[in-house]
PDB file of C-alpha atoms and ligand atoms in Angstrom:
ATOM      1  CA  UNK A1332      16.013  -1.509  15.199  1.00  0.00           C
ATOM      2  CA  UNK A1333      15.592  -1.334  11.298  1.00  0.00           C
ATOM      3  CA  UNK A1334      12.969  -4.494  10.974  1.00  0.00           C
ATOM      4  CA  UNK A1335      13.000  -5.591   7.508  1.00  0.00           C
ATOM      5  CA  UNK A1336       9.001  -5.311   7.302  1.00  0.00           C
ATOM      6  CA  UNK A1337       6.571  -5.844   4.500  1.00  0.00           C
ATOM      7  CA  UNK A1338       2.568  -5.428   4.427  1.00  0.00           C
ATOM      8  CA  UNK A1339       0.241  -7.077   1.796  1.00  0.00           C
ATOM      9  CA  UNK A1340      -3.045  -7.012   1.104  1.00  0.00           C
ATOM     10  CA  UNK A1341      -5.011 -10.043   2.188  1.00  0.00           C
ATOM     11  CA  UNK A1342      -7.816 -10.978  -0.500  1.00  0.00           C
ATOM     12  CA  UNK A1343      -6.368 -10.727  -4.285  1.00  0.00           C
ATOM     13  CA  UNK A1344      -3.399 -10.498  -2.929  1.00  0.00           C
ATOM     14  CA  UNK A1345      -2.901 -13.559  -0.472  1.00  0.00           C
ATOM     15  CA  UNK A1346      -6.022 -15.568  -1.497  1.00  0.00           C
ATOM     16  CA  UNK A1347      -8.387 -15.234  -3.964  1.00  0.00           C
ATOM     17  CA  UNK A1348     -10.883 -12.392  -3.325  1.00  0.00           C
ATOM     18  CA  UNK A1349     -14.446 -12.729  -4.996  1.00  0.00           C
ATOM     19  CA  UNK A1350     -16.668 -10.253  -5.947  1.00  0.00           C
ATOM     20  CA  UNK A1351     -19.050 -11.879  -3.668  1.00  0.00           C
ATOM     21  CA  UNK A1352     -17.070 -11.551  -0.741  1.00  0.00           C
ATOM     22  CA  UNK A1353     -14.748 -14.294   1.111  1.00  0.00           C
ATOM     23  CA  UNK A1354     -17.499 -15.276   3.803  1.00  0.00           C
ATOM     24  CA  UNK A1355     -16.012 -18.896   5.504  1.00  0.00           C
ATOM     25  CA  UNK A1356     -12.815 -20.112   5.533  1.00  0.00           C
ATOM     26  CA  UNK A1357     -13.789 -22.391   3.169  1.00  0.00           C
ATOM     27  CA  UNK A1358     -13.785 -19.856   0.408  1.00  0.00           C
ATOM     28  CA  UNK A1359     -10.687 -18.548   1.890  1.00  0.00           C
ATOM     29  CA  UNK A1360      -8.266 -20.342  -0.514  1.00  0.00           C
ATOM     30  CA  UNK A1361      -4.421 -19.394  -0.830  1.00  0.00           C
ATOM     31  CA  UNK A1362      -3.208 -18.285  -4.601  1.00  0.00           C
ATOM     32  CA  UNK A1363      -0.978 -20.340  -5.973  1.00  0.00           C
ATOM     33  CA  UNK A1364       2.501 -19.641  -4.477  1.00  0.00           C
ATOM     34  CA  UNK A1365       1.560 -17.302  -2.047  1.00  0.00           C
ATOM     35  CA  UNK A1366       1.775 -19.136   0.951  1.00  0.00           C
ATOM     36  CA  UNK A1367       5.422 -20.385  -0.038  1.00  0.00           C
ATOM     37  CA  UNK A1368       5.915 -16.901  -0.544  1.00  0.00           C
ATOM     38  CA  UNK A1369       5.567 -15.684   2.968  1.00  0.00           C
ATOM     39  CA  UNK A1370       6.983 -18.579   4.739  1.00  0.00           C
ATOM     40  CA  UNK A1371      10.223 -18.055   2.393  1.00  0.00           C
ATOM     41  CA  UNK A1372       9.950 -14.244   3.422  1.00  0.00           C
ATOM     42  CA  UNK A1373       9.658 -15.014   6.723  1.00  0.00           C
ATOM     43  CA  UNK A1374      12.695 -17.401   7.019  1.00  0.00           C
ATOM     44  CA  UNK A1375      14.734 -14.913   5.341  1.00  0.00           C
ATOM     45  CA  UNK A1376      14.266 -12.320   7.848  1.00  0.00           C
ATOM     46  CA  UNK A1377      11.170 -10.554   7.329  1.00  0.00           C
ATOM     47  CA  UNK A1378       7.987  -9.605   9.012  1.00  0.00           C
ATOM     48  CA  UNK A1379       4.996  -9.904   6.914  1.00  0.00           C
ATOM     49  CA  UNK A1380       2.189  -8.098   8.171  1.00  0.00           C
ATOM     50  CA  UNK A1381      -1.614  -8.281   6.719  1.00  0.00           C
ATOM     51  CA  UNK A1382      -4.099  -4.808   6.358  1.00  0.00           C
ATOM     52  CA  UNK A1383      -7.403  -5.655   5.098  1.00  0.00           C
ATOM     53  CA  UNK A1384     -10.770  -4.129   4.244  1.00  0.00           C
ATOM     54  CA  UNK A1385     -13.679  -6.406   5.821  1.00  0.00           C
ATOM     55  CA  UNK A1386     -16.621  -5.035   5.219  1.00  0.00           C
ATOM     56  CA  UNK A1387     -18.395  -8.074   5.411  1.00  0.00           C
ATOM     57  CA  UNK A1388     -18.495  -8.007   8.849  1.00  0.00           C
ATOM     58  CA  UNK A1389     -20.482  -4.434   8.341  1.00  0.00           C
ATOM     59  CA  UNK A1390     -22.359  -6.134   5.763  1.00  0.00           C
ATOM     60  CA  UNK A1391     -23.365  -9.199   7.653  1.00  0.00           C
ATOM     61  CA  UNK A1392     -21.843 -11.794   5.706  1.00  0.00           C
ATOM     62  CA  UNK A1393     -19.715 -13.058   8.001  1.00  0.00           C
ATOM     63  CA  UNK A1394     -18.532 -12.393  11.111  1.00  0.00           C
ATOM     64  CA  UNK A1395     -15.632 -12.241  13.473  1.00  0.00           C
ATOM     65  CA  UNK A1396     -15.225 -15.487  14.501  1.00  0.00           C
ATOM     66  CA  UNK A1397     -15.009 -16.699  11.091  1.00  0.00           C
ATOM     67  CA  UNK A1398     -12.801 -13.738  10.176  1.00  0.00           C
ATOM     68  CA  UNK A1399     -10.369 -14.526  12.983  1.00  0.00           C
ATOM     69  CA  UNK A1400     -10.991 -18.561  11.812  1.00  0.00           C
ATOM     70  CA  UNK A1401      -9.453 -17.424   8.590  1.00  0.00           C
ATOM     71  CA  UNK A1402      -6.346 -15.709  10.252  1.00  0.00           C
ATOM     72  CA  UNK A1403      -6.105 -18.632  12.240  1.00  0.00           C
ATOM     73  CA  UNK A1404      -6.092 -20.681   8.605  1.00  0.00           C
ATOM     74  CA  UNK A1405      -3.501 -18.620   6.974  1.00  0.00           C
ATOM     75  CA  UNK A1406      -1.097 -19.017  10.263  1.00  0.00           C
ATOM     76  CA  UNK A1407      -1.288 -22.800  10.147  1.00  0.00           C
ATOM     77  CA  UNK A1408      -1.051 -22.905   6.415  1.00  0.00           C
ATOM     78  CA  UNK A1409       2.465 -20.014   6.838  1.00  0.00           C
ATOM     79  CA  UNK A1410       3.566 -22.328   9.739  1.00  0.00           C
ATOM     80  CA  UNK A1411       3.502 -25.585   7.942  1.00  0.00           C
ATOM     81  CA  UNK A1412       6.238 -24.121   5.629  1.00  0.00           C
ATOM     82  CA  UNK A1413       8.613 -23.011   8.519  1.00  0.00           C
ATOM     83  CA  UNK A1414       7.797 -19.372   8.796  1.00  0.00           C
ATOM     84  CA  UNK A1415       5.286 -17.199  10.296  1.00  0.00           C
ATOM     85  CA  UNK A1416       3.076 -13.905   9.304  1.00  0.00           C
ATOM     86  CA  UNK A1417       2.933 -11.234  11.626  1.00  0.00           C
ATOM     87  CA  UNK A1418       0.226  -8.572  13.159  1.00  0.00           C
ATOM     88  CA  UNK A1419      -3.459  -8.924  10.656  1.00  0.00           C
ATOM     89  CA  UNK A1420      -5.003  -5.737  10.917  1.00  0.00           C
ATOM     90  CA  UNK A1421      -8.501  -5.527   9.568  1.00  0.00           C
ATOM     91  CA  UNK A1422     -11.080  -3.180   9.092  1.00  0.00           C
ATOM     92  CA  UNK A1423     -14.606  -4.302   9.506  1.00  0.00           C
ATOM     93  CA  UNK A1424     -16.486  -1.051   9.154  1.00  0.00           C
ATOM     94  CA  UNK A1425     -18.915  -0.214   6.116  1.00  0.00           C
ATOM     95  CA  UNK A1426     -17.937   2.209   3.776  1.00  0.00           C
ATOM     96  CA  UNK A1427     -20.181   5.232   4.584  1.00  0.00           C
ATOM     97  CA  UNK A1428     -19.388   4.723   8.590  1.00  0.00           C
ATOM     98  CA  UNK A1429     -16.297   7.120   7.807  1.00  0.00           C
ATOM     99  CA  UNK A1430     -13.762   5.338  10.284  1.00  0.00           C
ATOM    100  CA  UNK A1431     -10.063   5.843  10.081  1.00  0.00           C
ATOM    101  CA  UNK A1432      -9.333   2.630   9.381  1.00  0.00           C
ATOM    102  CA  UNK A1433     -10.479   1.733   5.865  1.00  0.00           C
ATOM    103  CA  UNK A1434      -8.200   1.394   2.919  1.00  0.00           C
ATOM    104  CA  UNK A1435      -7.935   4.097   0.909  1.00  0.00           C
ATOM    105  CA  UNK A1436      -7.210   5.565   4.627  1.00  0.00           C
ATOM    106  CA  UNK A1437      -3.715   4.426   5.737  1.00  0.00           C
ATOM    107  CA  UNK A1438      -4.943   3.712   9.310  1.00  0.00           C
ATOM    108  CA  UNK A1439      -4.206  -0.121   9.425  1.00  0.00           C
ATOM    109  CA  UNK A1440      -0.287   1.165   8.003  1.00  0.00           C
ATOM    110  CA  UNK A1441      -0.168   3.832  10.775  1.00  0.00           C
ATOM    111  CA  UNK A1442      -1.469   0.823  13.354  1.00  0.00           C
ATOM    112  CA  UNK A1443       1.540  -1.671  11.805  1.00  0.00           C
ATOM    113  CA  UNK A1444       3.894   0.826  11.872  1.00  0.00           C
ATOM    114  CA  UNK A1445       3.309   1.726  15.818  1.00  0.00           C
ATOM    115  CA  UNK A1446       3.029  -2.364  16.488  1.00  0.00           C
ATOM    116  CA  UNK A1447       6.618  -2.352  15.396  1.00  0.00           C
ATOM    117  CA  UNK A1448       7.663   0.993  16.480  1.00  0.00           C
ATOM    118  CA  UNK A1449       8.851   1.832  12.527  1.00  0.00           C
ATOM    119  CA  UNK A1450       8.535   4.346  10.596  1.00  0.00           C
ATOM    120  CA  UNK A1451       6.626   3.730   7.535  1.00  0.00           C
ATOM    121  CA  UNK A1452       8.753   5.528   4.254  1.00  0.00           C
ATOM    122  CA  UNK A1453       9.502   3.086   1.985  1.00  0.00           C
ATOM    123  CA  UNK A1454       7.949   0.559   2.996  1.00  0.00           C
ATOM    124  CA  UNK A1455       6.433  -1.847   0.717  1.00  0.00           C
ATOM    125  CA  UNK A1456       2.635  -2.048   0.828  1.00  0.00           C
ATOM    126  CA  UNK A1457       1.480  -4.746  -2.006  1.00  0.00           C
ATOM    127  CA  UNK A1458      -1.947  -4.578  -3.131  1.00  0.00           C
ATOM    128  CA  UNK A1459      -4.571  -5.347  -6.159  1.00  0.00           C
ATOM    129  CA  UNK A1460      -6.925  -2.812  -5.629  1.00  0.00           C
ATOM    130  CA  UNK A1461      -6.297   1.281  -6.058  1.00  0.00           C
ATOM    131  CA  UNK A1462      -7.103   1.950  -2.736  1.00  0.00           C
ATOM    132  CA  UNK A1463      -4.425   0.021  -1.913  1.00  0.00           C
ATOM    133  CA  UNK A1464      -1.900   1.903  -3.702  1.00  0.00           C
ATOM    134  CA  UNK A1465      -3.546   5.164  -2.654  1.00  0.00           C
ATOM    135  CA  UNK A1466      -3.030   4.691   1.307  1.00  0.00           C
ATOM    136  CA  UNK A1467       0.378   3.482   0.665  1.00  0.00           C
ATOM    137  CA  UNK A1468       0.661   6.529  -1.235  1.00  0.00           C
ATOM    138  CA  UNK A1469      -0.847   8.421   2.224  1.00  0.00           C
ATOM    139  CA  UNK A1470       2.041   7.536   4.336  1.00  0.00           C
ATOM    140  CA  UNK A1471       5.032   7.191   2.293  1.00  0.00           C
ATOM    141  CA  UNK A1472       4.916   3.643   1.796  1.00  0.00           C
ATOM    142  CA  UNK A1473       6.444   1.756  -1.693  1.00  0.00           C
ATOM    143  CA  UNK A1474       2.980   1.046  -3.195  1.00  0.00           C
ATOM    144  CA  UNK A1475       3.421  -2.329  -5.202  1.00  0.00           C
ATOM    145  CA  UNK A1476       0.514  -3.369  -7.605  1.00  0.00           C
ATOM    146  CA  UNK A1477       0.081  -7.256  -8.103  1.00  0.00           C
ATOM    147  CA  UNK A1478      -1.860  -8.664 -10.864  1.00  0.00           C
ATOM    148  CA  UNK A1479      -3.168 -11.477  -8.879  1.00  0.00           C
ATOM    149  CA  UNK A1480      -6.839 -10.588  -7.699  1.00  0.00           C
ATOM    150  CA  UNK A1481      -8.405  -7.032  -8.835  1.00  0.00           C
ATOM    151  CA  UNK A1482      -4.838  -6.334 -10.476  1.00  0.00           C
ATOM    152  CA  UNK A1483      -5.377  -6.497 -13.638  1.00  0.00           C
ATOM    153  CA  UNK A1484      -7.875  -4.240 -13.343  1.00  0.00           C
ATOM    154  CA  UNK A1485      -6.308  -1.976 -11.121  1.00  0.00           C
ATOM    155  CA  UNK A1486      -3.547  -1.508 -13.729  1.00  0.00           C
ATOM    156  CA  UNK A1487      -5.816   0.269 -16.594  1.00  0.00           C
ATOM    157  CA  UNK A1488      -6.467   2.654 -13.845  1.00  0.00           C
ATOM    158  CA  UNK A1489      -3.789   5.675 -12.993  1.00  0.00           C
ATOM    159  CA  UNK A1490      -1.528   4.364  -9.995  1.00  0.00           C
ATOM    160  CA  UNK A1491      -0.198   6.453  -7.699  1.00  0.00           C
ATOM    161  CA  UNK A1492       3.394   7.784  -8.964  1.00  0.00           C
ATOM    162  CA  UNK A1493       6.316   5.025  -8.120  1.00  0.00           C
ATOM    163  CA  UNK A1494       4.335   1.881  -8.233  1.00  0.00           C
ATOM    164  CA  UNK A1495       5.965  -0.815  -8.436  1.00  0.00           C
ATOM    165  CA  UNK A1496       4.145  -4.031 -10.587  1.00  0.00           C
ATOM    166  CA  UNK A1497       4.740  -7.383 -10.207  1.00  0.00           C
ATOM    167  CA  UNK A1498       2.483 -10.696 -11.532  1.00  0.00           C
ATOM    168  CA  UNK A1499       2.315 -12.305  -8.008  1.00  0.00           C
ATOM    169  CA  UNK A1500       3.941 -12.459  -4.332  1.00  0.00           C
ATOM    170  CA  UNK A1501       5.793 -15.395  -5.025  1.00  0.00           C
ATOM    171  CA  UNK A1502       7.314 -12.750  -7.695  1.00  0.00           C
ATOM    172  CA  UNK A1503       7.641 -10.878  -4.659  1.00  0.00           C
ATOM    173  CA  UNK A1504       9.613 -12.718  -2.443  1.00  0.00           C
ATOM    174  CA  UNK A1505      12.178 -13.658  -5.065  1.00  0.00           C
ATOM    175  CA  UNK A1506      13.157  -9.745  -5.821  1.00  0.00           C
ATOM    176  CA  UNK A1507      13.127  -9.126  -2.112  1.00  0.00           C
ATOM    177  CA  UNK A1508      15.040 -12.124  -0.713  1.00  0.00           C
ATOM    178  CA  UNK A1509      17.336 -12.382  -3.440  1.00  0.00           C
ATOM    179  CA  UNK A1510      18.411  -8.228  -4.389  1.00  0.00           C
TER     180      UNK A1510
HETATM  181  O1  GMZ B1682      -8.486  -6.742  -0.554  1.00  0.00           O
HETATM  182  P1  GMZ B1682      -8.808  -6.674   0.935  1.00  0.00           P
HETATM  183  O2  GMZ B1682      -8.686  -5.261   1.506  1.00  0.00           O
HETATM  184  O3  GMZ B1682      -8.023  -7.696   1.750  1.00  0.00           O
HETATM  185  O4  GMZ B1682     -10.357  -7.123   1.095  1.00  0.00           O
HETATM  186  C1  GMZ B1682     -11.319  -6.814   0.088  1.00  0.00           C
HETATM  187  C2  GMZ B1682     -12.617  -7.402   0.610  1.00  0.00           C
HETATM  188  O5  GMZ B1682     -12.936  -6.844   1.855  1.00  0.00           O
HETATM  189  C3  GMZ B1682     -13.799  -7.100  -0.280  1.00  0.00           C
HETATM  190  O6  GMZ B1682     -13.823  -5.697  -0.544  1.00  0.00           O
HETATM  191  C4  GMZ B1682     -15.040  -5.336  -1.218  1.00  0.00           C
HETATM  192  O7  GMZ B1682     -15.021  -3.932  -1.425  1.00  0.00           O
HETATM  193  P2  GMZ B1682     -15.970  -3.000  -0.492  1.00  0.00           P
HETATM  194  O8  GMZ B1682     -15.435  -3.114   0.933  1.00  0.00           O
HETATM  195  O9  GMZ B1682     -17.382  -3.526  -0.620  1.00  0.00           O
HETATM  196  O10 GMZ B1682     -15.791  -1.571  -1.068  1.00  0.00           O
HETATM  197  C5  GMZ B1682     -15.132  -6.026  -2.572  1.00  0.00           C
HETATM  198  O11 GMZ B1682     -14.061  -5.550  -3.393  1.00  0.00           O
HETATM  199  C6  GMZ B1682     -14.982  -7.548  -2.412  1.00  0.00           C
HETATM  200  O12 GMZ B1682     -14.864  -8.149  -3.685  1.00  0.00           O
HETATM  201  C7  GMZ B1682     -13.771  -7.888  -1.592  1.00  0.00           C
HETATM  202  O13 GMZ B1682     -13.754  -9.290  -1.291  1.00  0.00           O
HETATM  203 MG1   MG B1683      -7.375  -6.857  -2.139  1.00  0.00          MG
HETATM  204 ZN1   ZN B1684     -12.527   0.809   9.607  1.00  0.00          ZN
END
């Protein structure tokens, strides 16, 4: 069944990322729009799934009970609104432990894509960050660059061939639920 499924980023993308890490769910706080955004995504059909890079759990800053505490913020916040995100898929290894699952790696994609039993071409994976673009880039996906978060500093880097920019998700969610 052809599932009309979209992955994003969490922090720049959904909420505001810091350079200091998002460590409580306190400093987890939506961007403007964004939480609209999914709930009107969601209504209109599609699944929104979340693959993130935590190394902050690695790191010590936080840990998974406070990470899932988050999740747990961003469904009630989603569900408020009438809609509802999908599978989070996170990755709370350091960078030198060389797992599989750490963005610019597309694990978390490959892991979404079996949840769902799709395949993963053209799919659209929306991130701020380069490695972002690059493991959307890895499996086929539609890497889409927001400026929201690390975006605008993303962009004076060179993007993967094909990406797609847009200022926000709320910009988003309009092109996809109404093209
Ligand atoms: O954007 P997503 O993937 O949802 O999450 C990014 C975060 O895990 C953190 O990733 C870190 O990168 P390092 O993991 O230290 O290289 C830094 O960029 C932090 O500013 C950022 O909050
Ligand atoms: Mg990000
Ligand atoms: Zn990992």
């Amino acid at each position: 069944m052809l599932l009309k499924l979209l992955i994003l980023d969490r922090d720049g993308v959904i909420n505001h990322d810091s350079d200091a890490y998002i460590k409580s769910v306190e400093e987890w706080l939506p961007l403007p729009g964004s939480i609209e955004a999914i709930a009107q995504l969601s209504k209109a059909g599609w699944t929104v799934a979340v693959a993130t890079n935590q190394s902050g759990i690695a790191r010590g800053y936080y840990d998974l009970a406070v990470l899932e505490a988050m999740h747990e913020h961003l469904r009630e916040l989603v569900a408020e609104q009438g809609g509802e995100v999908g599978l989070i898929v996170y990755c709370p290894h350091g960078p030198d432990e060389g797992c599989d699952c750490r963005k610019p790696k597309p694990g978390m994609l490959k892991t979404i894509a079996a949840h769902y039993d799709m395949a993963l071409a053209g799919v659209w994976f929306v991130g701020d960050s380069l490695g972002d673009l690059e493991a959307a880039k890895a499996v086929d996906c539609q890497p889409v660059l927001v400026k929201t978060g690390k975006g605008e500093k993303t962009l004076g880097k060179t993007l993967p061939v094909g990406t797609l920019i847009f200022e926000d998700l709320a910009a988003i969610a309009a092109e996809l639920i109404h093209n």
